[in-house]
CSV table of C-alpha atoms in Angstrom, one decimal:
chain,number,residue,atom,x,y,z
X,129,MET,CA,3.2,6.2,-73.9
X,130,ARG,CA,2.9,10.0,-73.3
X,131,PRO,CA,5.7,11.2,-70.9
X,132,SER,CA,3.1,12.5,-68.4
X,133,LEU,CA,1.4,9.2,-68.3
X,134,TRP,CA,4.7,7.3,-68.0
X,135,LEU,CA,5.7,9.6,-65.1
X,136,SER,CA,2.4,8.9,-63.3
X,137,CYS,CA,2.9,5.2,-63.6
X,138,LEU,CA,6.5,5.5,-62.3
X,139,PHE,CA,5.3,7.5,-59.3
X,140,ALA,CA,2.5,5.0,-58.6
X,141,LEU,CA,5.1,2.1,-58.6
X,142,THR,CA,7.5,4.0,-56.5
X,143,ALA,CA,4.8,4.6,-53.9
X,144,LEU,CA,3.7,1.0,-53.8
X,145,ALA,CA,7.3,-0.1,-53.3
X,146,ALA,CA,7.7,2.3,-50.5
X,147,ASP,CA,4.5,1.1,-48.8
X,148,ALA,CA,5.7,-2.5,-49.0
X,149,THR,CA,8.6,-1.7,-46.8
X,150,LYS,CA,6.5,-0.2,-44.0
X,151,PRO,CA,5.1,-2.3,-41.1
X,152,HIS,CA,1.6,-3.4,-41.9
X,153,ILE,CA,-0.9,-1.8,-39.6
X,154,PRO,CA,-4.5,-3.0,-40.4
X,155,LEU,CA,-7.0,-0.3,-40.9
X,156,ALA,CA,-9.0,-1.6,-37.9
X,157,GLN,CA,-6.1,-0.8,-35.6
X,158,GLN,CA,-6.2,2.9,-36.4
X,159,PRO,CA,-7.2,5.0,-33.4
X,160,LEU,CA,-9.9,6.9,-35.3
X,161,ARG,CA,-11.9,3.8,-35.5
X,162,MET,CA,-13.0,4.2,-31.9
X,163,ALA,CA,-13.2,8.0,-31.7
X,164,LYS,CA,-16.9,8.1,-30.9
X,165,ASP,CA,-16.5,5.6,-28.1
X,166,ILE,CA,-13.7,7.6,-26.5
X,167,ALA,CA,-15.7,10.9,-26.9
X,168,ALA,CA,-18.6,9.2,-25.1
X,169,PHE,CA,-16.3,8.2,-22.2
X,170,GLU,CA,-15.0,11.8,-22.0
X,171,ALA,CA,-18.5,13.2,-22.0
X,172,ALA,CA,-19.5,10.9,-19.2
X,173,ASP,CA,-16.4,11.9,-17.2
X,174,LYS,CA,-17.4,15.5,-17.6
X,175,ALA,CA,-20.9,15.0,-16.6
X,176,ASN,CA,-20.1,12.8,-13.6
X,177,PRO,CA,-16.3,12.9,-12.7
X,178,PRO,CA,-15.1,9.4,-11.7
X,179,PRO,CA,-13.0,9.0,-8.6
X,180,GLN,CA,-9.2,9.1,-8.5
X,181,HIS,CA,-7.2,6.1,-7.5
X,182,ALA,CA,-10.1,3.7,-8.4
X,183,LEU,CA,-10.1,0.2,-9.9
X,184,LEU,CA,-9.8,0.7,-13.7
X,185,PHE,CA,-10.8,-1.9,-16.2
X,186,SER,CA,-9.0,-1.3,-19.5
X,187,GLY,CA,-9.1,-3.3,-22.7
X,188,ALA,CA,-11.4,-4.8,-25.2
X,189,SER,CA,-14.9,-6.1,-25.6
X,190,THR,CA,-14.9,-8.7,-22.9
X,191,LEU,CA,-14.5,-6.0,-20.4
X,192,ARG,CA,-16.8,-3.5,-22.3
X,193,MET,CA,-19.7,-6.1,-22.2
X,194,TRP,CA,-19.3,-6.8,-18.5
X,195,LYS,CA,-22.3,-4.8,-17.5
X,196,ASN,CA,-22.3,-5.7,-13.7
X,197,VAL,CA,-18.6,-5.6,-13.1
X,198,ALA,CA,-19.0,-2.8,-10.4
X,199,GLU,CA,-21.3,-5.1,-8.5
X,200,GLU,CA,-19.0,-8.1,-8.9
X,201,MET,CA,-15.9,-6.0,-7.7
X,202,LYS,CA,-17.5,-4.4,-4.6
X,203,PRO,CA,-16.4,-2.7,-2.4
X,204,TYR,CA,-13.9,-1.1,-4.8
X,205,PRO,CA,-14.8,1.9,-6.9
X,206,VAL,CA,-14.8,0.7,-10.6
X,207,ILE,CA,-14.2,2.6,-13.8
X,208,ASN,CA,-14.9,0.5,-16.8
X,209,ARG,CA,-13.1,1.7,-20.0
X,210,GLY,CA,-13.2,-1.4,-22.1
X,211,PHE,CA,-14.1,-0.5,-25.7
X,212,GLY,CA,-14.2,-2.2,-29.0
X,213,GLY,CA,-13.2,-5.0,-30.0
X,214,SER,CA,-10.2,-3.0,-29.5
X,215,TYR,CA,-6.5,-3.7,-30.3
X,216,THR,CA,-3.5,-2.9,-28.1
X,217,THR,CA,-2.6,-0.1,-30.6
X,218,GLU,CA,-5.9,1.5,-29.8
X,219,VAL,CA,-5.6,1.2,-26.0
X,220,LEU,CA,-2.2,2.8,-26.2
X,221,GLY,CA,-3.4,5.4,-28.6
X,222,TYR,CA,-6.2,6.6,-26.2
X,223,MET,CA,-4.5,6.0,-22.8
X,224,ASP,CA,-3.8,9.8,-22.4
X,225,ARG,CA,-7.6,10.2,-22.4
X,226,ILE,CA,-9.1,7.2,-20.7
X,227,THR,CA,-6.3,5.8,-18.5
X,228,LEU,CA,-3.9,8.3,-17.3
X,229,PRO,CA,-6.3,11.0,-16.2
X,230,TYR,CA,-7.8,8.6,-13.5
X,231,HIS,CA,-4.5,7.9,-11.7
X,232,PRO,CA,-5.8,4.4,-11.0
X,233,ARG,CA,-4.7,2.4,-8.0
X,234,VAL,CA,-5.2,-0.9,-9.8
X,235,VAL,CA,-5.7,-1.6,-13.5
X,236,VAL,CA,-7.3,-4.7,-14.6
X,237,PHE,CA,-6.2,-5.2,-18.2
X,238,GLN,CA,-7.4,-7.6,-20.9
X,239,CYS,CA,-6.4,-6.8,-24.5
X,240,GLY,CA,-4.2,-8.5,-27.2
X,241,GLY,CA,-6.3,-11.4,-28.2
X,242,ASN,CA,-7.8,-9.4,-31.1
X,243,ASP,CA,-4.3,-8.5,-32.2
X,244,VAL,CA,-3.3,-12.1,-32.5
X,245,ASN,CA,-6.5,-13.1,-34.1
X,246,ALA,CA,-5.9,-10.3,-36.8
X,247,GLY,CA,-2.5,-11.7,-37.6
X,248,ASP,CA,0.0,-10.3,-35.1
X,249,GLU,CA,2.6,-12.5,-33.6
X,250,PRO,CA,2.1,-12.7,-29.9
X,251,ALA,CA,5.3,-10.7,-29.2
X,252,ALA,CA,3.8,-7.6,-30.9
X,253,PRO,CA,0.8,-7.0,-28.4
X,254,ILE,CA,3.1,-8.0,-25.5
X,255,ALA,CA,5.5,-5.2,-26.6
X,256,ARG,CA,2.7,-2.7,-26.6
X,257,ILE,CA,1.5,-3.9,-23.2
X,258,ARG,CA,5.0,-3.2,-21.9
X,259,GLU,CA,4.7,0.4,-23.2
X,260,TYR,CA,1.4,0.8,-21.6
X,261,LEU,CA,2.7,-0.5,-18.2
X,262,ALA,CA,5.7,1.8,-18.4
X,263,ARG,CA,3.7,4.9,-19.4
X,264,VAL,CA,1.2,4.4,-16.5
X,265,ARG,CA,4.0,3.8,-14.0
X,266,LYS,CA,6.0,6.8,-15.1
X,267,GLU,CA,3.2,9.1,-13.8
X,268,ASN,CA,1.7,6.7,-11.3
X,269,PRO,CA,4.6,4.5,-10.0
X,270,ASP,CA,2.7,2.7,-7.3
X,271,CYS,CA,-0.1,1.5,-9.6
X,272,ALA,CA,-0.7,-2.3,-9.5
X,273,PHE,CA,-1.8,-4.3,-12.5
X,274,VAL,CA,-4.0,-7.5,-12.8
X,275,PHE,CA,-3.6,-8.9,-16.4
X,276,ILE,CA,-6.3,-11.2,-17.5
X,277,ALA,CA,-5.3,-14.0,-19.9
X,278,THR,CA,-6.9,-13.8,-23.3
X,279,THR,CA,-9.7,-16.2,-23.8
X,280,ARG,CA,-9.2,-19.4,-25.7
X,281,ALA,CA,-12.8,-18.9,-27.0
X,282,PRO,CA,-14.3,-21.8,-29.1
X,283,SER,CA,-14.8,-19.6,-32.1
X,284,ARG,CA,-10.9,-18.9,-32.1
X,285,LYS,CA,-10.0,-22.6,-32.1
X,286,ALA,CA,-7.6,-22.1,-35.1
X,287,LYS,CA,-5.6,-19.6,-33.1
X,288,TRP,CA,-5.5,-21.5,-29.8
X,289,ASP,CA,-1.7,-22.2,-30.2
X,290,LEU,CA,-0.9,-18.7,-30.7
X,291,LEU,CA,-3.2,-17.5,-27.9
X,292,ASP,CA,-1.6,-19.9,-25.6
X,293,ASP,CA,1.8,-18.5,-26.6
X,294,TYR,CA,0.5,-15.0,-26.0
X,295,ASN,CA,-0.7,-16.0,-22.5
X,296,ARG,CA,2.6,-17.6,-21.6
X,297,GLN,CA,4.5,-14.4,-22.6
X,298,LEU,CA,1.8,-12.4,-20.5
X,299,GLU,CA,2.4,-14.6,-17.5
X,300,LYS,CA,6.2,-14.2,-17.9
X,301,LEU,CA,5.8,-10.4,-18.0
X,302,CYS,CA,3.9,-10.5,-14.7
X,303,ARG,CA,7.0,-12.2,-13.0
X,304,GLU,CA,9.3,-9.4,-14.0
X,305,GLU,CA,8.1,-6.5,-11.9
X,306,LYS,CA,6.4,-6.1,-8.5
X,307,ASN,CA,2.7,-5.7,-8.1
X,308,LEU,CA,1.7,-7.5,-11.3
X,309,TRP,CA,-0.8,-10.3,-11.2
X,310,TYR,CA,-1.7,-12.8,-13.9
X,311,VAL,CA,-5.1,-14.4,-13.9
X,312,ASP,CA,-5.9,-17.2,-16.3
X,313,ILE,CA,-9.7,-17.3,-16.7
X,314,ASN,CA,-9.7,-20.1,-19.2
X,315,PRO,CA,-10.2,-23.0,-16.8
X,316,ALA,CA,-13.3,-21.1,-15.4
X,317,LEU,CA,-14.8,-20.8,-18.9
X,318,ASN,CA,-13.7,-23.9,-20.7
X,319,LEU,CA,-13.8,-27.7,-20.3
X,320,PRO,CA,-10.6,-29.7,-20.2
X,321,ASN,CA,-10.9,-30.4,-24.0
X,322,GLY,CA,-11.0,-26.6,-24.7
X,323,GLU,CA,-14.7,-26.4,-25.5
X,324,GLY,CA,-16.7,-23.8,-23.7
X,325,LYS,CA,-18.6,-24.8,-20.6
X,326,PRO,CA,-22.4,-24.9,-21.2
X,327,GLY,CA,-23.9,-21.5,-20.6
X,328,HIS,CA,-20.7,-19.7,-20.3
X,329,TYR,CA,-20.5,-18.1,-23.7
X,330,LEU,CA,-23.0,-16.2,-25.9
X,331,LYS,CA,-24.0,-17.6,-29.2
X,332,ASP,CA,-20.9,-16.0,-30.8
X,333,ASN,CA,-18.8,-18.5,-28.9
X,334,LEU,CA,-16.4,-15.6,-28.2
X,335,HIS,CA,-17.9,-13.4,-25.4
X,336,PRO,CA,-18.8,-14.6,-22.0
X,337,ASP,CA,-22.5,-15.0,-21.0
X,338,VAL,CA,-23.9,-14.0,-17.5
X,339,ASP,CA,-22.6,-17.3,-16.0
X,340,GLY,CA,-19.3,-16.8,-17.8
X,341,TYR,CA,-18.8,-13.5,-16.2
X,342,LYS,CA,-19.6,-14.8,-12.7
X,343,ALA,CA,-17.0,-17.5,-13.3
X,344,ILE,CA,-14.5,-14.9,-14.3
X,345,ALA,CA,-15.3,-12.7,-11.2
X,346,GLY,CA,-14.6,-15.9,-9.0
X,347,VAL,CA,-11.0,-16.2,-10.2
X,348,LEU,CA,-10.3,-12.5,-10.7
X,349,LYS,CA,-11.5,-11.1,-7.4
X,350,PRO,CA,-8.9,-12.7,-5.3
X,351,ALA,CA,-6.2,-11.1,-7.5
X,352,VAL,CA,-7.9,-7.7,-7.3
X,353,ASP,CA,-8.0,-8.1,-3.5
X,354,ALA,CA,-4.3,-8.8,-3.4
X,355,ALA,CA,-3.4,-5.9,-5.6
X,356,TRP,CA,-5.6,-3.5,-3.6
X,357,LYS,CA,-4.0,-4.6,-0.4
X,358,ALA,CA,-0.5,-4.3,-1.8
X,359,THR,CA,-1.1,-0.6,-2.7
X,360,GLU,CA,-2.8,0.3,0.6
X,361,ALA,CA,0.1,2.2,2.0
X,362,ALA,CA,1.0,4.0,-1.2
X,363,TYR,CA,-2.5,5.4,-1.7
X,364,THR,CA,-3.8,6.0,1.8
X,365,GLY,CA,-0.7,6.3,3.9
X,366,LYS,CA,-2.0,3.6,6.2
């Protein structure tokens, strides 16, 4: 073998060995995947600046696809910044652009199920959620959070045990600090055997249908009401 070829092979093997020691981050979790979506949010904000201290929805596609969320959450001012199928890595990566500038009074957050479905252990997205929470409260310490459980969707039956573990850890997190609420939407969407209630899911058996979103609103709104009330003095002085 020629020396130059041998050296090329050696460098290639060395690079592979080095890569093998790095944490695996799937390509789908890289922030650039959602660059166009984030740019569209920023363009919308520039054209029509959203209110400060609003009710911010932050997370993945279940929130993104909730088209009438502002109607369901009246009388609160709503900013919906769900995007993707996003991962918690992406929500973290873009929070300087589509979370922090709004100085939200209440954040409704649902993200993490895609991470688990892609192979993460539940503790990994929970750690990222802790970072998200800490970064928001560093700049906006009175902000309240309503964390929505990830959906035990029929299409993800093979992951139900891991998704249940994730939800338990999320619920535990919500007991650790003040003004954190945990909302389990699964009883509103699913039958006792875990199968989806008729008419509550789209054909993909993953995302809610119109009736599914109505059911989610029914269990989510009381927590939003409580979070909004708890932050009244901090944001209005009343």
